[in-house]
Each structure stands twice: as C-alpha cells, then as structure tokens.
PDB file of C-alpha atoms in Angstrom:
ATOM      1  CA  GLU A 619      -0.003  -0.003   0.049  1.00 82.00           C
ATOM      2  CA  ALA A 620       2.993   2.359   0.703  1.00 85.00           C
ATOM      3  CA  LEU A 621       3.842   2.076  -3.011  1.00 87.00           C
ATOM      4  CA  SER A 622       0.609   2.975  -4.001  1.00 86.00           C
ATOM      5  CA  ALA A 623       0.419   5.877  -1.782  1.00 83.00           C
ATOM      6  CA  ASN A 624       3.356   7.331  -3.568  1.00 84.00           C
ATOM      7  CA  GLY A 625       1.410   6.885  -7.119  1.00 86.00           C
ATOM      8  CA  LEU A 626       3.103   3.843  -8.103  1.00 87.00           C
ATOM      9  CA  ARG A 627       1.312   0.887 -10.151  1.00 88.00           C
ATOM     10  CA  CYS A 628       2.109  -2.354  -8.668  1.00 91.00           C
ATOM     11  CA  LEU A 629       1.910  -5.725 -10.424  1.00 91.00           C
ATOM     12  CA  GLY A 630       2.238  -9.130  -8.842  1.00 92.00           C
ATOM     13  CA  PHE A 631       3.426 -11.911 -10.638  1.00 94.00           C
ATOM     14  CA  ALA A 632       2.839 -15.593  -9.664  1.00 93.00           C
ATOM     15  CA  GLU A 633       2.609 -19.021 -11.651  1.00 93.00           C
ATOM     16  CA  LYS A 634       1.403 -22.148 -11.531  1.00 91.00           C
ATOM     17  CA  GLU A 635       2.114 -25.531 -13.665  1.00 91.00           C
ATOM     18  CA  LEU A 636      -1.106 -26.775 -15.016  1.00 90.00           C
ATOM     19  CA  ASP A 637      -1.720 -30.522 -15.707  1.00 90.00           C
ATOM     20  CA  THR A 638      -1.325 -30.735 -19.626  1.00 93.00           C
ATOM     21  CA  ASN A 639      -3.660 -33.625 -19.618  1.00 93.00           C
ATOM     22  CA  VAL A 640      -6.857 -31.225 -18.092  1.00 91.00           C
ATOM     23  CA  TYR A 641      -5.663 -27.739 -19.801  1.00 91.00           C
ATOM     24  CA  ASN A 642      -4.777 -28.864 -23.310  1.00 92.00           C
ATOM     25  CA  ASN A 643      -5.283 -27.259 -26.654  1.00 92.00           C
ATOM     26  CA  GLU A 644      -8.621 -28.411 -26.557  1.00 92.00           C
ATOM     27  CA  PHE A 645      -9.717 -26.626 -23.047  1.00 92.00           C
ATOM     28  CA  LYS A 646     -12.056 -23.684 -23.227  1.00 91.00           C
ATOM     29  CA  TYR A 647     -10.693 -20.933 -20.788  1.00 90.00           C
ATOM     30  CA  ALA A 648     -13.724 -19.128 -19.514  1.00 89.00           C
ATOM     31  CA  ALA A 649     -13.876 -15.818 -17.098  1.00 85.00           C
ATOM     32  CA  GLU A 650     -17.236 -16.995 -15.947  1.00 78.00           C
ATOM     33  CA  ASN A 651     -20.234 -18.966 -17.445  1.00 81.00           C
ATOM     34  CA  ASP A 652     -23.836 -19.006 -16.148  1.00 84.00           C
ATOM     35  CA  GLU A 653     -23.157 -21.172 -13.146  1.00 88.00           C
ATOM     36  CA  PHE A 654     -19.759 -19.768 -11.837  1.00 90.00           C
ATOM     37  CA  TYR A 655     -18.856 -16.338 -11.036  1.00 89.00           C
ATOM     38  CA  SER A 656     -15.045 -17.261 -11.413  1.00 90.00           C
ATOM     39  CA  CYS A 657     -12.918 -18.955 -13.978  1.00 90.00           C
ATOM     40  CA  ASN A 658     -12.529 -22.309 -15.008  1.00 90.00           C
ATOM     41  CA  PHE A 659      -8.743 -22.311 -14.251  1.00 89.00           C
ATOM     42  CA  PRO A 660      -6.620 -21.794 -11.232  1.00 90.00           C
ATOM     43  CA  ILE A 661      -6.059 -18.245 -10.309  1.00 88.00           C
ATOM     44  CA  GLY A 662      -5.219 -18.637  -6.663  1.00 87.00           C
ATOM     45  CA  ASP A 663      -8.581 -17.705  -5.380  1.00 88.00           C
ATOM     46  CA  ALA A 664      -9.254 -18.677  -1.660  1.00 89.00           C
ATOM     47  CA  PRO A 665     -12.008 -21.167  -1.515  1.00 89.00           C
ATOM     48  CA  SER A 666     -15.517 -19.257  -0.798  1.00 91.00           C
ATOM     49  CA  ASP A 667     -19.236 -20.383  -0.221  1.00 90.00           C
ATOM     50  CA  VAL A 668     -20.211 -16.993  -1.250  1.00 91.00           C
ATOM     51  CA  ILE A 669     -23.269 -16.576  -3.742  1.00 90.00           C
ATOM     52  CA  ASP A 670     -23.352 -13.406  -5.821  1.00 89.00           C
ATOM     53  CA  SER A 671     -26.283 -11.532  -6.505  1.00 88.00           C
ATOM     54  CA  HIS A 672     -26.999 -13.550  -9.690  1.00 89.00           C
ATOM     55  CA  GLY A 673     -27.078 -16.753  -7.719  1.00 90.00           C
ATOM     56  CA  LYS A 674     -23.513 -17.886  -9.066  1.00 91.00           C
ATOM     57  CA  THR A 675     -21.019 -19.709  -6.959  1.00 91.00           C
ATOM     58  CA  GLN A 676     -17.213 -19.762  -7.172  1.00 92.00           C
ATOM     59  CA  ASN A 677     -15.937 -22.279  -9.780  1.00 90.00           C
ATOM     60  CA  PRO A 678     -13.746 -24.742  -7.772  1.00 89.00           C
ATOM     61  CA  GLN A 679     -10.971 -24.882 -10.535  1.00 88.00           C
ATOM     62  CA  SER A 680     -10.442 -21.112  -9.833  1.00 89.00           C
ATOM     63  CA  THR A 681      -9.045 -22.243  -6.542  1.00 88.00           C
ATOM     64  CA  GLY A 682      -5.413 -23.378  -5.921  1.00 80.00           C
ATOM     65  CA  GLY A 683      -2.126 -22.141  -4.827  1.00 83.00           C
ATOM     66  CA  LEU A 684      -0.176 -20.122  -7.239  1.00 89.00           C
ATOM     67  CA  VAL A 685       3.690 -19.517  -6.448  1.00 92.00           C
ATOM     68  CA  PHE A 686       4.600 -15.679  -5.875  1.00 92.00           C
ATOM     69  CA  LEU A 687       7.167 -14.710  -8.343  1.00 95.00           C
ATOM     70  CA  GLY A 688       7.629 -11.141  -7.199  1.00 96.00           C
ATOM     71  CA  MET A 689       6.211  -7.573  -7.486  1.00 94.00           C
ATOM     72  CA  PHE A 690       7.059  -4.647 -10.104  1.00 93.00           C
ATOM     73  CA  ALA A 691       6.163  -1.078  -9.139  1.00 93.00           C
ATOM     74  CA  LEU A 692       6.312   1.553 -12.001  1.00 91.00           C
ATOM     75  CA  ILE A 693       5.661   5.236 -12.047  1.00 87.00           C
ATOM     76  CA  ASP A 694       3.398   6.519 -14.984  1.00 84.00           C
ATOM     77  CA  PRO A 695       3.292  10.310 -13.728  1.00 85.00           C
ATOM     78  CA  PRO A 696       0.381  12.746 -15.074  1.00 88.00           C
ATOM     79  CA  ARG A 697       1.516  15.022 -17.990  1.00 92.00           C
ATOM     80  CA  PRO A 698       3.268  18.272 -17.148  1.00 93.00           C
ATOM     81  CA  ALA A 699       0.486  19.874 -18.289  1.00 95.00           C
ATOM     82  CA  VAL A 700      -2.500  18.265 -16.256  1.00 95.00           C
ATOM     83  CA  PRO A 701      -2.004  20.295 -13.102  1.00 95.00           C
ATOM     84  CA  GLY A 702      -2.187  23.730 -14.867  1.00 95.00           C
ATOM     85  CA  ALA A 703      -5.388  22.473 -16.790  1.00 96.00           C
ATOM     86  CA  VAL A 704      -7.132  21.182 -13.763  1.00 95.00           C
ATOM     87  CA  LYS A 705      -6.464  24.554 -11.928  1.00 95.00           C
ATOM     88  CA  ARG A 706      -7.675  26.313 -15.150  1.00 96.00           C
ATOM     89  CA  CYS A 707     -10.701  24.239 -14.798  1.00 95.00           C
ATOM     90  CA  GLN A 708     -11.580  24.778 -11.201  1.00 94.00           C
ATOM     91  CA  THR A 709     -10.813  28.751 -11.671  1.00 96.00           C
ATOM     92  CA  ALA A 710     -13.412  28.608 -14.453  1.00 97.00           C
ATOM     93  CA  GLY A 711     -15.975  26.767 -11.856  1.00 95.00           C
ATOM     94  CA  ILE A 712     -15.770  23.406 -13.338  1.00 94.00           C
ATOM     95  CA  LYS A 713     -15.741  20.592 -11.005  1.00 89.00           C
ATOM     96  CA  VAL A 714     -12.952  18.262 -11.999  1.00 90.00           C
ATOM     97  CA  ILE A 715     -13.528  14.329 -11.185  1.00 88.00           C
ATOM     98  CA  MET A 716     -11.243  11.650 -12.185  1.00 89.00           C
ATOM     99  CA  VAL A 717     -12.336   8.341 -13.408  1.00 88.00           C
ATOM    100  CA  THR A 718      -9.535   5.567 -13.611  1.00 86.00           C
ATOM    101  CA  GLY A 719      -8.917   2.072 -13.189  1.00 83.00           C
ATOM    102  CA  ASP A 720      -6.274   2.465 -10.947  1.00 85.00           C
ATOM    103  CA  HIS A 721      -6.463   1.290  -7.101  1.00 85.00           C
ATOM    104  CA  PRO A 722      -7.927   3.697  -5.117  1.00 86.00           C
ATOM    105  CA  VAL A 723      -4.833   4.380  -3.076  1.00 87.00           C
ATOM    106  CA  THR A 724      -2.803   5.072  -6.340  1.00 89.00           C
ATOM    107  CA  ALA A 725      -5.863   7.104  -8.015  1.00 88.00           C
ATOM    108  CA  GLN A 726      -5.776   9.496  -4.847  1.00 89.00           C
ATOM    109  CA  SER A 727      -2.011   9.857  -4.697  1.00 90.00           C
ATOM    110  CA  ILE A 728      -2.183  10.761  -8.633  1.00 91.00           C
ATOM    111  CA  ALA A 729      -5.225  12.937  -7.874  1.00 92.00           C
ATOM    112  CA  PHE A 730      -3.531  15.060  -5.241  1.00 91.00           C
ATOM    113  CA  LYS A 731      -0.654  15.393  -7.849  1.00 91.00           C
ATOM    114  CA  CYS A 732      -2.723  16.684 -10.401  1.00 93.00           C
ATOM    115  CA  GLY A 733      -4.696  19.267  -8.196  1.00 93.00           C
ATOM    116  CA  ILE A 734      -8.058  17.190  -8.320  1.00 93.00           C
ATOM    117  CA  LEU A 735      -7.892  16.619  -4.520  1.00 90.00           C
ATOM    118  CA  TRP A 736      -6.359  19.054  -2.075  1.00 87.00           C
ATOM    119  CA  SER A 737      -7.703  18.216   1.123  1.00 88.00           C
ATOM    120  CA  LYS A 738      -8.000  14.978   3.321  1.00 89.00           C
ATOM    121  CA  THR A 739     -10.646  12.610   1.780  1.00 88.00           C
ATOM    122  CA  ARG A 740     -13.482  10.972   4.107  1.00 88.00           C
ATOM    123  CA  GLY A 741     -11.437   7.790   4.134  1.00 87.00           C
ATOM    124  CA  ASP A 742      -7.878   9.697   5.303  1.00 89.00           C
ATOM    125  CA  MET A 743     -10.231  11.223   8.346  1.00 92.00           C
ATOM    126  CA  ILE A 744     -11.517   7.750   9.016  1.00 93.00           C
ATOM    127  CA  LYS A 745      -8.189   6.380   9.098  1.00 91.00           C
ATOM    128  CA  ASP A 746      -6.523   8.857  11.105  1.00 93.00           C
ATOM    129  CA  ASN A 747      -9.192   9.008  13.681  1.00 94.00           C
ATOM    130  CA  ILE A 748      -8.679   5.149  14.280  1.00 95.00           C
ATOM    131  CA  LYS A 749      -4.824   5.600  13.891  1.00 94.00           C
ATOM    132  CA  PHE A 750      -4.783   8.198  16.873  1.00 95.00           C
ATOM    133  CA  GLY A 751      -7.708   6.647  18.996  1.00 94.00           C
ATOM    134  CA  ARG A 752     -10.038   9.855  18.262  1.00 94.00           C
ATOM    135  CA  THR A 753     -13.635   9.573  18.954  1.00 93.00           C
ATOM    136  CA  PHE A 754     -16.654  11.342  18.162  1.00 93.00           C
ATOM    137  CA  GLY A 755     -16.607  14.221  20.785  1.00 90.00           C
ATOM    138  CA  SER A 756     -12.671  14.389  21.117  1.00 90.00           C
ATOM    139  CA  ALA A 757     -11.398  17.930  20.480  1.00 91.00           C
ATOM    140  CA  ASP A 758      -9.068  16.594  17.604  1.00 93.00           C
ATOM    141  CA  TYR A 759     -11.926  14.183  16.274  1.00 95.00           C
ATOM    142  CA  GLU A 760     -11.953  14.743  12.195  1.00 94.00           C
ATOM    143  CA  ASN A 761     -15.607  14.518  11.440  1.00 94.00           C
ATOM    144  CA  PRO A 762     -15.570  12.285   7.876  1.00 92.00           C
ATOM    145  CA  ASP A 763     -18.922  14.211   7.111  1.00 92.00           C
ATOM    146  CA  ASP A 764     -16.949  17.427   6.631  1.00 91.00           C
ATOM    147  CA  ALA A 765     -14.446  15.958   4.060  1.00 88.00           C
ATOM    148  CA  GLU A 766     -14.180  18.091   1.099  1.00 85.00           C
ATOM    149  CA  ALA A 767     -13.181  15.032  -1.166  1.00 82.00           C
ATOM    150  CA  ILE A 768     -13.775  11.331  -1.462  1.00 82.00           C
ATOM    151  CA  VAL A 769     -12.080   8.408  -3.439  1.00 83.00           C
ATOM    152  CA  VAL A 770     -14.957   5.951  -4.429  1.00 82.00           C
ATOM    153  CA  PRO A 771     -13.764   2.588  -5.950  1.00 79.00           C
ATOM    154  CA  GLY A 772     -15.563   1.534  -8.901  1.00 75.00           C
ATOM    155  CA  SER A 773     -17.088  -1.382  -7.214  1.00 74.00           C
ATOM    156  CA  GLU A 774     -19.249   1.240  -4.783  1.00 78.00           C
ATOM    157  CA  LEU A 775     -20.770   2.961  -7.772  1.00 72.00           C
TER     158      LEU A 775
END
C-alpha cells in the first residue's frame, strides 16, 4: 500500500504449472459462465461459499495455490500540463473529477499530484481517527462528514 500511496502502479507476478492432460489445446478457458462467477482455471482464489447477486457460486477450478514470483512497481506520472489544466478548469468553476482503473490508493495519490484533490478525503479522516484513537466528541476528532473530497472505488458506484 505504501508504494500505491506514492502513486506507483504495482503488479504482482505468480505462476502455477498446469496439468497438460486437463489444460490442453482443446480446453476452453472462460472467465465466467452461467453457473460460476469465477474462471474455470486456477488463479489462486481462496475457496469461498459466497453466492453472488445473480445466484452464481465460485468455480472450484479457480482455487489452488500459485507461487509468488515477485512484484513490480512503476510510475506513470501525469503529463506536465495536467495540473495547470485542472487549475484553469477549477478557476472557471468546473468541478473536475477523475475516473480511472487504478487502485483507489494509487488514484488518490495521482489526484493530489494533479490538484484534483487538495484536502483530506473522507477515508483519510476515518483512518487518522482510528490511528490516533480519536472518538466522536474528542477535541481533535475529524468528522468524515466534513470532508471536501472522497475516493470511490468502481465497485461502490
């Protein structure tokens, strides 16, 4: 999370040798189907009894250990003109939002660098209150409802 908080995109790499008798040239790989919400090949999912909103369950073939090979972190900084463009839009009264496929922590860091975010987010306030033992009514409590910024993961839209 520390790498993501610095705006780095992090990729993990893992492997699993598949049984060629099962996963041969005839095997049809599928990300999901009518019965299962997960794929029909091992991706390291932990076994789960969860039934999704469509009544689908986890495909048992998606479980199974992978061997962690390593992690790679890279920076893809915003183009130099972006912060200035964001500022001009804000000066003109345009509310700037960012939609990205990045992890929320990475997205928040990049949004700060671009000037889209300029103060603590609701999530930051909640984390700080927990970290410093602040409770509602404490003199130093930061009310998350007063936050001027929020980061919303796509799964919550």
